[in-house]
Short mmCIF file of N, CA and C in Angstrom, two decimals:
data_model
loop_
_atom_site.label_atom_id
_atom_site.label_comp_id
_atom_site.label_asym_id
_atom_site.label_seq_id
_atom_site.Cartn_x
_atom_site.Cartn_y
_atom_site.Cartn_z
N MET A 1 0.28 -20.99 -2.59
CA MET A 1 -0.34 -19.78 -2.10
C MET A 1 -1.74 -19.70 -2.69
N ARG A 2 -2.69 -19.33 -1.85
CA ARG A 2 -4.05 -19.12 -2.32
C ARG A 2 -4.52 -17.77 -1.79
N LEU A 3 -5.15 -17.00 -2.66
CA LEU A 3 -5.63 -15.67 -2.29
C LEU A 3 -7.14 -15.68 -2.12
N MET A 4 -7.60 -14.92 -1.15
CA MET A 4 -9.05 -14.79 -0.96
C MET A 4 -9.36 -13.34 -0.64
N THR A 5 -10.57 -12.95 -0.93
CA THR A 5 -10.96 -11.57 -0.66
C THR A 5 -11.30 -11.40 0.82
N PRO A 6 -10.99 -10.24 1.38
CA PRO A 6 -11.24 -10.02 2.81
C PRO A 6 -12.72 -10.11 3.19
N HIS A 7 -13.62 -9.75 2.27
CA HIS A 7 -15.04 -9.77 2.66
C HIS A 7 -15.55 -11.19 2.85
N LEU A 8 -14.81 -12.20 2.38
CA LEU A 8 -15.19 -13.59 2.64
C LEU A 8 -14.69 -14.07 3.99
N VAL A 9 -13.63 -13.46 4.51
CA VAL A 9 -13.09 -13.84 5.82
C VAL A 9 -13.86 -13.16 6.94
N LYS A 10 -14.39 -11.99 6.68
CA LYS A 10 -15.04 -11.19 7.72
C LYS A 10 -16.16 -11.92 8.47
N PRO A 11 -17.03 -12.71 7.81
CA PRO A 11 -18.08 -13.40 8.57
C PRO A 11 -17.54 -14.44 9.55
N CYS A 12 -16.30 -14.91 9.34
CA CYS A 12 -15.73 -15.93 10.23
C CYS A 12 -15.08 -15.32 11.47
N VAL A 13 -14.87 -14.02 11.49
CA VAL A 13 -14.28 -13.35 12.64
C VAL A 13 -15.36 -13.19 13.70
N LYS A 14 -15.07 -13.72 14.89
CA LYS A 14 -16.10 -13.76 15.92
C LYS A 14 -16.02 -12.61 16.92
N THR A 15 -14.87 -12.01 17.07
CA THR A 15 -14.69 -10.94 18.05
C THR A 15 -14.31 -9.66 17.31
N PRO A 16 -14.15 -8.56 18.02
CA PRO A 16 -13.77 -7.30 17.36
C PRO A 16 -12.51 -7.47 16.51
N LYS A 17 -12.45 -6.67 15.48
CA LYS A 17 -11.44 -6.84 14.43
C LYS A 17 -10.05 -6.43 14.91
N ASN A 18 -9.09 -7.34 14.76
CA ASN A 18 -7.68 -7.03 14.87
C ASN A 18 -6.90 -8.08 14.08
N ASP A 19 -5.61 -7.91 13.93
CA ASP A 19 -4.83 -8.78 13.06
C ASP A 19 -4.79 -10.22 13.56
N ALA A 20 -4.67 -10.42 14.86
CA ALA A 20 -4.57 -11.77 15.41
C ALA A 20 -5.87 -12.55 15.20
N VAL A 21 -6.99 -11.89 15.41
CA VAL A 21 -8.29 -12.55 15.22
C VAL A 21 -8.52 -12.88 13.76
N ALA A 22 -8.15 -11.97 12.87
CA ALA A 22 -8.29 -12.23 11.43
C ALA A 22 -7.38 -13.37 11.00
N ALA A 23 -6.17 -13.44 11.57
CA ALA A 23 -5.26 -14.53 11.24
C ALA A 23 -5.82 -15.87 11.69
N ASP A 24 -6.54 -15.90 12.80
CA ASP A 24 -7.16 -17.14 13.26
C ASP A 24 -8.34 -17.54 12.37
N ALA A 25 -9.03 -16.58 11.80
CA ALA A 25 -10.20 -16.87 10.97
C ALA A 25 -9.83 -17.33 9.57
N ILE A 26 -8.65 -16.97 9.09
CA ILE A 26 -8.27 -17.31 7.71
C ILE A 26 -8.19 -18.82 7.48
N PRO A 27 -7.53 -19.61 8.34
CA PRO A 27 -7.50 -21.06 8.06
C PRO A 27 -8.89 -21.70 8.08
N ASP A 28 -9.76 -21.23 8.95
CA ASP A 28 -11.12 -21.76 8.98
C ASP A 28 -11.84 -21.45 7.67
N THR A 29 -11.63 -20.27 7.16
CA THR A 29 -12.29 -19.87 5.93
C THR A 29 -11.75 -20.64 4.73
N VAL A 30 -10.45 -20.82 4.66
CA VAL A 30 -9.84 -21.52 3.53
C VAL A 30 -10.26 -22.98 3.50
N SER A 31 -10.46 -23.58 4.67
CA SER A 31 -10.78 -25.00 4.72
C SER A 31 -12.20 -25.32 4.28
N ARG A 32 -13.03 -24.32 4.11
CA ARG A 32 -14.40 -24.58 3.65
C ARG A 32 -14.39 -25.06 2.20
N PRO A 33 -15.18 -26.09 1.89
CA PRO A 33 -15.11 -26.67 0.54
C PRO A 33 -15.65 -25.77 -0.57
N ASN A 34 -16.57 -24.88 -0.27
CA ASN A 34 -17.17 -24.05 -1.32
C ASN A 34 -16.59 -22.64 -1.37
N MET A 35 -15.39 -22.46 -0.84
CA MET A 35 -14.77 -21.14 -0.79
C MET A 35 -14.26 -20.74 -2.17
N ARG A 36 -14.62 -19.53 -2.61
CA ARG A 36 -14.12 -19.00 -3.89
C ARG A 36 -12.80 -18.29 -3.63
N LEU A 37 -11.80 -18.66 -4.37
CA LEU A 37 -10.48 -18.06 -4.21
C LEU A 37 -10.20 -17.15 -5.39
N VAL A 38 -9.31 -16.20 -5.19
CA VAL A 38 -8.94 -15.23 -6.21
C VAL A 38 -7.82 -15.83 -7.05
N PRO A 39 -7.94 -15.85 -8.38
CA PRO A 39 -6.84 -16.39 -9.19
C PRO A 39 -5.62 -15.48 -9.12
N ILE A 40 -4.44 -16.08 -9.14
CA ILE A 40 -3.19 -15.32 -9.11
C ILE A 40 -2.92 -14.80 -10.51
N LYS A 41 -2.62 -13.50 -10.62
CA LYS A 41 -2.41 -12.88 -11.93
C LYS A 41 -0.97 -13.08 -12.39
N SER A 42 -0.80 -13.19 -13.69
CA SER A 42 0.53 -13.35 -14.27
C SER A 42 1.24 -11.99 -14.32
N THR A 43 2.53 -12.04 -14.60
CA THR A 43 3.31 -10.81 -14.72
C THR A 43 2.80 -9.96 -15.88
N GLU A 44 2.42 -10.62 -16.98
CA GLU A 44 1.91 -9.89 -18.13
C GLU A 44 0.59 -9.19 -17.80
N SER A 45 -0.23 -9.86 -17.00
CA SER A 45 -1.50 -9.27 -16.61
C SER A 45 -1.28 -8.03 -15.74
N HIS A 46 -0.32 -8.10 -14.81
CA HIS A 46 0.00 -6.94 -13.98
C HIS A 46 0.52 -5.79 -14.83
N ALA A 47 1.35 -6.09 -15.81
CA ALA A 47 1.89 -5.05 -16.68
C ALA A 47 0.77 -4.38 -17.48
N LEU A 48 -0.16 -5.18 -17.99
CA LEU A 48 -1.28 -4.63 -18.75
C LEU A 48 -2.15 -3.74 -17.87
N LEU A 49 -2.42 -4.19 -16.64
CA LEU A 49 -3.22 -3.37 -15.72
C LEU A 49 -2.52 -2.06 -15.38
N ALA A 50 -1.19 -2.11 -15.21
CA ALA A 50 -0.43 -0.89 -14.92
C ALA A 50 -0.52 0.09 -16.08
N ALA A 51 -0.45 -0.42 -17.30
CA ALA A 51 -0.55 0.44 -18.48
C ALA A 51 -1.94 1.08 -18.55
N HIS A 52 -2.98 0.31 -18.27
CA HIS A 52 -4.34 0.85 -18.30
C HIS A 52 -4.53 1.91 -17.22
N ARG A 53 -3.98 1.66 -16.04
CA ARG A 53 -4.10 2.66 -14.96
C ARG A 53 -3.35 3.94 -15.29
N ALA A 54 -2.17 3.80 -15.89
CA ALA A 54 -1.40 4.99 -16.28
C ALA A 54 -2.16 5.78 -17.33
N ARG A 55 -2.73 5.09 -18.30
CA ARG A 55 -3.51 5.78 -19.34
C ARG A 55 -4.71 6.49 -18.73
N GLN A 56 -5.40 5.81 -17.81
CA GLN A 56 -6.57 6.42 -17.15
C GLN A 56 -6.15 7.68 -16.40
N ALA A 57 -4.98 7.65 -15.75
CA ALA A 57 -4.50 8.83 -15.03
C ALA A 57 -4.20 9.97 -15.98
N PHE A 58 -3.58 9.65 -17.13
CA PHE A 58 -3.29 10.68 -18.13
C PHE A 58 -4.58 11.28 -18.68
N VAL A 59 -5.56 10.47 -18.96
CA VAL A 59 -6.83 10.98 -19.48
C VAL A 59 -7.51 11.87 -18.44
N LYS A 60 -7.48 11.44 -17.20
CA LYS A 60 -8.10 12.23 -16.13
C LYS A 60 -7.40 13.58 -15.95
N ALA A 61 -6.06 13.55 -16.00
CA ALA A 61 -5.30 14.80 -15.85
C ALA A 61 -5.53 15.72 -17.05
N HIS A 62 -5.63 15.13 -18.24
CA HIS A 62 -5.83 15.93 -19.45
C HIS A 62 -7.21 16.60 -19.47
N SER A 63 -8.21 15.88 -18.98
CA SER A 63 -9.56 16.42 -19.03
C SER A 63 -9.91 17.28 -17.80
N ALA A 64 -8.99 17.37 -16.86
CA ALA A 64 -9.25 18.16 -15.66
C ALA A 64 -9.17 19.64 -15.94
#
C-alpha cells in the first residue's frame, strides 16, 4: 500500500471531479518516478497523535 496526498492527484484529473475520474488518475500519478508518497504511520505514532489531540481539546475547552 502506498499513500499519496489528494492535492498531488488533482492535476492529473482531466475532467470534472468525481470518484471514477479520480480513480483513473491515481494509477497515472503513482507511476510517475518523482512522486512523493506519504509515509505510513505506526500504531504508536497514531496513539501519540490521539493523545496530543485529546490534550489540545481539553486545553481549548478549559480556556473557553
